[in-house]
Amino acid sequence: MLGLATKIGEAAAAVREKWGGIPRVGLILGTGLGGLAEQIEQEAVIRYEEIPHFPHSTVESHAGQLVCGTLSGVPIVAMEGRFHFYEGYSMQQVTFPVRVMKALGIDTLIVTNAAGGMNPQQQLADLMIIEDHINLMGDNPLRGVNDDSLGPRFPDMCEPYDRRLISLASQSALELGIRAHTGVFVAVAGPNLETRAEYRMLRGMGADVVGMSTVPEVLVAKHASLRVLGFSIVTDLCLPDALEPVDIAKILKVAAEGGEKLARLIPHVLARLGETA
Ligand code: HPA
């Protein structure tokens, strides 16, 4: 069986065959972020099926391709469509693309997601800059034999989300007149949404939003010494005493609305990335 490092090398080589650029930033586009991919000055678009060892996307709202090019003059590789643990992928599969982006040359990862808002200050389609996270997924992509060439056995998590990138994102949001909270993201395995009792518990343990992604990718990014910036779009209000049945069509609509804000904010952040280097 091929080792992880070999698979990463083969996948990265396949991307390099189609694109000669060296990305500085990796971008994981969650639900509602299609608009951002369109803003990239695209130099290559590579379907996941064309990349060896890449899992394939099964969720209809996710496209399943790597978009390579520049955004605000910064060379980037963007994942249009991500893999979720609830789809049945292993944590290693979910996070494999982060390893490949690192091998291609990125030093910074920007992750985005749609999440349920539990903080009463939040409104639908608001953005939250992720300051910290709680992993309640019940699994971890770093479990198993550690390849020391990829990162340390016991990676530090005292600052998973880069403080300077958080300030840059907050400042950029202010300049653009976009409401952006900062707060804690808690990751659950899904696929069901939470019960009232669960929302009450998650809020009580210190989380502001809840979602079914992102934390695995961030754990691997930190393992690989990447700087991380994360954004959540509040797509539904999860107030346990006023909870309404979930409406996935509405969540997707609100995600698209929040996605338009992120599609303005992220290029602004990228344009000023040099200030945090
Ligand atoms: N819970 C978990 N994941 C989610 C939610 C939620 O309420 N909304 C969007 N993703």
Tab-separated table of C-alpha atoms and ligand atoms in Angstrom:
chain	number	residue	atom	x	y	z
A	1	MET	CA	0.000	0.000	0.000
A	2	LEU	CA	1.246	3.487	-0.868
A	3	GLY	CA	2.213	5.729	2.036
A	4	LEU	CA	0.496	9.066	2.576
A	5	ALA	CA	3.573	11.062	1.506
A	6	THR	CA	3.752	9.145	-1.800
A	7	LYS	CA	0.058	9.741	-2.508
A	8	ILE	CA	0.451	13.451	-1.738
A	9	GLY	CA	3.426	13.603	-4.113
A	10	GLU	CA	1.528	11.897	-6.934
A	11	ALA	CA	-1.514	14.138	-6.515
A	12	ALA	CA	0.608	17.300	-6.415
A	13	ALA	CA	2.524	16.158	-9.511
A	14	ALA	CA	-0.767	15.682	-11.387
A	15	VAL	CA	-1.809	19.239	-10.517
A	16	ARG	CA	1.594	20.620	-11.540
A	17	GLU	CA	1.258	18.950	-14.926
A	18	LYS	CA	-1.821	21.091	-15.590
A	19	TRP	CA	-0.755	24.269	-13.834
A	20	GLY	CA	2.726	25.763	-13.585
A	21	GLY	CA	1.914	28.267	-10.821
A	22	ILE	CA	3.036	28.095	-7.206
A	23	PRO	CA	0.115	28.954	-4.940
A	24	ARG	CA	0.630	31.013	-1.825
A	25	VAL	CA	-2.900	30.563	-0.463
A	26	GLY	CA	-5.284	27.613	-0.414
A	27	LEU	CA	-8.977	28.359	-0.273
A	28	ILE	CA	-11.694	25.885	0.707
A	29	LEU	CA	-15.029	27.110	-0.584
A	30	GLY	CA	-17.992	25.907	1.449
A	31	THR	CA	-21.690	26.070	0.677
A	32	GLY	CA	-22.693	29.324	-1.045
A	33	LEU	CA	-19.217	30.359	-2.179
A	34	GLY	CA	-19.535	29.612	-5.883
A	35	GLY	CA	-19.336	33.333	-6.681
A	36	LEU	CA	-15.850	33.607	-5.296
A	37	ALA	CA	-14.486	30.910	-7.619
A	38	GLU	CA	-15.727	32.984	-10.562
A	39	GLN	CA	-13.658	35.970	-9.441
A	40	ILE	CA	-10.416	34.027	-9.641
A	41	GLU	CA	-8.342	34.795	-12.710
A	42	GLN	CA	-8.359	31.163	-13.677
A	43	GLU	CA	-5.285	29.582	-15.183
A	44	ALA	CA	-6.380	25.952	-14.770
A	45	VAL	CA	-9.482	24.124	-13.559
A	46	ILE	CA	-8.865	20.533	-12.562
A	47	ARG	CA	-11.705	18.157	-11.751
A	48	TYR	CA	-11.140	16.055	-8.651
A	49	GLU	CA	-11.485	12.881	-10.745
A	50	GLU	CA	-8.343	13.896	-12.635
A	51	ILE	CA	-6.235	13.975	-9.471
A	52	PRO	CA	-4.918	10.625	-8.211
A	53	HIS	CA	-5.993	9.659	-4.674
A	54	PHE	CA	-8.448	12.568	-4.435
A	55	PRO	CA	-11.866	11.546	-3.151
A	56	HIS	CA	-14.880	12.544	-5.275
A	57	SER	CA	-17.554	14.992	-4.152
A	58	THR	CA	-21.046	13.545	-3.607
A	59	VAL	CA	-22.991	16.616	-2.463
A	60	GLU	CA	-24.943	18.234	-5.290
A	61	SER	CA	-24.323	21.800	-4.117
A	62	HIS	CA	-20.568	21.246	-4.394
A	63	ALA	CA	-18.845	21.297	-7.775
A	64	GLY	CA	-15.749	19.188	-7.155
A	65	GLN	CA	-12.827	20.919	-8.804
A	66	LEU	CA	-9.594	22.729	-8.049
A	67	VAL	CA	-9.504	26.232	-9.447
A	68	CYS	CA	-5.946	27.509	-9.914
A	69	GLY	CA	-4.987	31.079	-10.695
A	70	THR	CA	-4.714	34.467	-9.008
A	71	LEU	CA	-7.089	36.475	-6.850
A	72	SER	CA	-6.150	40.062	-5.944
A	73	GLY	CA	-2.771	39.290	-7.489
A	74	VAL	CA	-2.119	36.391	-5.090
A	75	PRO	CA	-1.510	32.965	-6.611
A	76	ILE	CA	-4.111	30.645	-5.131
A	77	VAL	CA	-5.571	27.200	-5.427
A	78	ALA	CA	-9.246	26.983	-4.517
A	79	MET	CA	-11.262	23.885	-3.717
A	80	GLU	CA	-14.702	24.328	-5.209
A	81	GLY	CA	-16.427	21.616	-3.222
A	82	ARG	CA	-15.078	19.925	-0.114
A	83	PHE	CA	-15.422	16.487	1.399
A	84	HIS	CA	-17.484	15.950	4.523
A	85	PHE	CA	-17.085	13.314	7.197
A	86	TYR	CA	-20.871	12.744	7.119
A	87	GLU	CA	-20.653	11.637	3.497
A	88	GLY	CA	-18.757	8.598	4.681
A	89	TYR	CA	-15.215	9.699	3.872
A	90	SER	CA	-12.515	8.971	6.401
A	91	MET	CA	-10.858	11.898	8.135
A	92	GLN	CA	-7.756	11.177	6.042
A	93	GLN	CA	-9.779	11.496	2.838
A	94	VAL	CA	-11.500	14.680	4.019
A	95	THR	CA	-8.125	16.328	4.675
A	96	PHE	CA	-6.050	14.893	1.819
A	97	PRO	CA	-6.524	18.019	-0.355
A	98	VAL	CA	-4.984	20.198	2.384
A	99	ARG	CA	-1.865	18.029	2.261
A	100	VAL	CA	-1.756	18.393	-1.517
A	101	MET	CA	-2.156	22.183	-1.374
A	102	LYS	CA	0.685	22.320	1.136
A	103	ALA	CA	2.846	20.214	-1.187
A	104	LEU	CA	2.039	22.648	-4.011
A	105	GLY	CA	3.489	25.475	-1.944
A	106	ILE	CA	0.787	27.255	0.074
A	107	ASP	CA	1.691	28.826	3.418
A	108	THR	CA	-1.812	30.047	4.271
A	109	LEU	CA	-5.171	28.258	4.233
A	110	ILE	CA	-8.518	30.065	4.161
A	111	VAL	CA	-11.495	27.885	5.113
A	112	THR	CA	-15.160	28.776	4.815
A	113	ASN	CA	-18.360	27.049	5.878
A	114	ALA	CA	-22.080	27.375	6.448
A	115	ALA	CA	-22.965	27.044	10.108
A	116	GLY	CA	-25.801	27.299	12.578
A	117	GLY	CA	-25.702	30.433	14.731
A	118	MET	CA	-26.196	29.935	18.464
A	119	ASN	CA	-25.146	33.384	19.641
A	120	PRO	CA	-28.240	35.615	19.915
A	121	GLN	CA	-26.221	38.577	18.554
A	122	GLN	CA	-26.050	36.863	15.175
A	123	GLN	CA	-28.456	37.364	12.314
A	124	LEU	CA	-29.056	35.268	9.222
A	125	ALA	CA	-26.319	35.631	6.568
A	126	ASP	CA	-23.947	37.285	9.058
A	127	LEU	CA	-20.288	36.355	8.842
A	128	MET	CA	-18.211	35.072	11.735
A	129	ILE	CA	-14.421	35.090	11.678
A	130	ILE	CA	-13.396	31.902	13.489
A	131	GLU	CA	-11.219	32.661	16.499
A	132	ASP	CA	-11.042	29.161	17.925
A	133	HIS	CA	-12.771	25.804	17.611
A	134	ILE	CA	-14.012	22.792	19.528
A	135	ASN	CA	-13.729	19.355	17.940
A	136	LEU	CA	-16.779	17.227	18.770
A	137	MET	CA	-16.608	15.100	15.636
A	138	GLY	CA	-15.496	12.047	17.561
A	139	ASP	CA	-12.560	11.433	15.235
A	140	ASN	CA	-9.311	13.087	14.242
A	141	PRO	CA	-7.427	13.097	10.920
A	142	LEU	CA	-4.098	12.889	12.783
A	143	ARG	CA	-4.983	9.617	14.493
A	144	GLY	CA	-2.648	6.759	13.568
A	145	VAL	CA	1.040	6.456	12.829
A	146	ASN	CA	2.524	9.945	12.479
A	147	ASP	CA	4.682	10.754	9.461
A	148	ASP	CA	7.227	13.112	11.039
A	149	SER	CA	8.092	14.519	7.618
A	150	LEU	CA	4.539	15.943	7.430
A	151	GLY	CA	4.316	17.354	10.951
A	152	PRO	CA	4.721	16.640	14.670
A	153	ARG	CA	3.044	13.847	16.633
A	154	PHE	CA	1.432	16.292	19.067
A	155	PRO	CA	0.710	19.501	17.175
A	156	ASP	CA	0.130	22.574	19.287
A	157	MET	CA	-3.336	24.166	19.183
A	158	CYS	CA	-2.866	27.284	21.280
A	159	GLU	CA	-3.540	29.441	18.220
A	160	PRO	CA	-5.167	27.412	15.441
A	161	TYR	CA	-6.418	30.568	13.707
A	162	ASP	CA	-3.711	33.163	13.018
A	163	ARG	CA	-4.219	36.267	15.135
A	164	ARG	CA	-2.852	38.655	12.543
A	165	LEU	CA	-5.115	37.215	9.861
A	166	ILE	CA	-8.094	37.552	12.225
A	167	SER	CA	-7.319	41.262	12.752
A	168	LEU	CA	-6.777	41.793	9.048
A	169	ALA	CA	-10.132	40.155	8.282
A	170	SER	CA	-11.964	42.184	10.983
A	171	GLN	CA	-10.412	45.406	9.744
A	172	SER	CA	-11.239	44.578	6.134
A	173	ALA	CA	-14.864	43.814	7.045
A	174	LEU	CA	-15.117	47.154	8.835
A	175	GLU	CA	-13.722	48.995	5.814
A	176	LEU	CA	-16.203	47.284	3.507
A	177	GLY	CA	-19.151	47.846	5.858
A	178	ILE	CA	-19.716	44.101	6.275
A	179	ARG	CA	-20.931	42.847	9.654
A	180	ALA	CA	-18.459	40.259	10.908
A	181	HIS	CA	-18.492	38.683	14.352
A	182	THR	CA	-15.606	36.781	15.839
A	183	GLY	CA	-16.215	33.595	17.797
A	184	VAL	CA	-15.871	29.899	18.407
A	185	PHE	CA	-16.846	27.211	15.873
A	186	VAL	CA	-17.831	23.789	17.154
A	187	ALA	CA	-17.677	20.873	14.726
A	188	VAL	CA	-20.062	17.937	14.935
A	189	ALA	CA	-20.136	14.844	12.728
A	190	GLY	CA	-23.680	15.341	11.360
A	191	PRO	CA	-25.537	14.693	9.144
A	192	ASN	CA	-28.542	15.449	11.340
A	193	LEU	CA	-28.947	18.912	12.726
A	194	GLU	CA	-28.934	19.246	16.477
A	195	THR	CA	-31.668	18.765	19.028
A	196	ARG	CA	-32.638	21.659	21.262
A	197	ALA	CA	-30.785	19.991	24.120
A	198	GLU	CA	-27.666	19.704	21.957
A	199	TYR	CA	-27.763	23.372	20.895
A	200	ARG	CA	-28.155	24.341	24.549
A	201	MET	CA	-25.149	22.182	25.452
A	202	LEU	CA	-22.993	23.484	22.573
A	203	ARG	CA	-23.773	27.090	23.414
A	204	GLY	CA	-23.109	26.388	27.082
A	205	MET	CA	-19.696	24.940	26.345
A	206	GLY	CA	-18.649	28.169	24.691
A	207	ALA	CA	-19.419	27.854	20.986
A	208	ASP	CA	-21.002	30.586	18.850
A	209	VAL	CA	-21.689	28.561	15.693
A	210	VAL	CA	-21.961	24.864	14.862
A	211	GLY	CA	-21.128	23.111	11.620
A	212	MET	CA	-20.150	19.763	10.104
A	213	SER	CA	-16.813	20.618	8.484
A	214	THR	CA	-13.648	22.729	8.736
A	215	VAL	CA	-12.080	21.393	11.939
A	216	PRO	CA	-10.487	18.333	10.239
A	217	GLU	CA	-8.925	20.548	7.563
A	218	VAL	CA	-7.688	23.028	10.170
A	219	LEU	CA	-6.119	20.272	12.294
A	220	VAL	CA	-4.184	19.012	9.289
A	221	ALA	CA	-3.263	22.551	8.242
A	222	LYS	CA	-1.786	23.216	11.684
A	223	HIS	CA	-0.008	19.861	11.607
A	224	ALA	CA	1.530	21.052	8.316
A	225	SER	CA	2.498	24.446	9.855
A	226	LEU	CA	0.086	26.471	7.717
A	227	ARG	CA	-1.397	29.774	8.827
A	228	VAL	CA	-5.180	29.511	8.952
A	229	LEU	CA	-8.025	31.987	8.521
A	230	GLY	CA	-11.593	30.693	8.859
A	231	PHE	CA	-15.036	32.143	8.139
A	232	SER	CA	-18.516	30.880	8.945
A	233	ILE	CA	-21.714	32.083	7.338
A	234	VAL	CA	-24.642	31.966	9.768
A	235	THR	CA	-27.270	30.112	7.750
A	236	ASP	CA	-29.828	29.267	10.430
A	237	LEU	CA	-30.551	30.503	13.919
A	238	CYS	CA	-30.182	27.774	16.499
A	239	LEU	CA	-31.754	29.259	19.583
A	240	PRO	CA	-32.963	26.268	21.582
A	241	ASP	CA	-36.050	27.983	22.966
A	242	ALA	CA	-37.204	29.321	19.613
A	243	LEU	CA	-36.083	26.561	17.263
A	244	GLU	CA	-37.866	26.074	13.965
A	245	PRO	CA	-37.686	23.020	11.689
A	246	VAL	CA	-34.723	23.237	9.343
A	247	ASP	CA	-35.373	24.179	5.733
A	248	ILE	CA	-32.394	23.163	3.596
A	249	ALA	CA	-33.535	25.298	0.644
A	250	LYS	CA	-33.588	28.335	2.930
A	251	ILE	CA	-30.160	27.465	4.348
A	252	LEU	CA	-28.752	27.361	0.812
A	253	LYS	CA	-30.359	30.716	-0.034
A	254	VAL	CA	-28.953	32.371	3.102
A	255	ALA	CA	-25.552	30.740	2.462
A	256	ALA	CA	-25.507	32.337	-0.988
A	257	GLU	CA	-26.339	35.725	0.548
A	258	GLY	CA	-23.504	35.395	3.073
A	259	GLY	CA	-21.313	34.029	0.300
A	260	GLU	CA	-21.690	37.304	-1.611
A	261	LYS	CA	-20.256	39.155	1.378
A	262	LEU	CA	-17.360	36.732	1.650
A	263	ALA	CA	-16.770	37.091	-2.073
A	264	ARG	CA	-16.122	40.791	-1.405
A	265	LEU	CA	-14.236	40.320	1.844
A	266	ILE	CA	-11.774	37.576	0.886
A	267	PRO	CA	-10.279	39.406	-2.155
A	268	HIS	CA	-9.847	42.480	0.078
A	269	VAL	CA	-8.012	40.375	2.674
A	270	LEU	CA	-5.827	38.777	-0.004
A	271	ALA	CA	-4.870	42.169	-1.410
A	272	ARG	CA	-3.458	43.101	2.001
A	273	LEU	CA	-1.958	39.744	2.887
A	274	GLY	CA	1.559	41.138	2.524
A	275	GLU	CA	0.970	43.204	5.678
A	276	THR	CA	0.801	40.016	7.784
A	277	ALA	CA	3.756	38.137	6.277
B	1	HPA	N1	-25.920	22.491	12.738
B	1	HPA	C1	-24.898	21.865	12.160
B	1	HPA	N2	-24.439	22.199	10.982
B	1	HPA	C2	-25.016	23.227	10.341
B	1	HPA	C3	-26.074	23.912	10.885
B	1	HPA	C4	-26.553	23.523	12.156
B	1	HPA	O1	-27.503	24.109	12.697
B	1	HPA	N3	-26.428	24.878	9.993
B	1	HPA	C5	-25.590	24.776	8.949
B	1	HPA	N4	-24.730	23.775	9.148
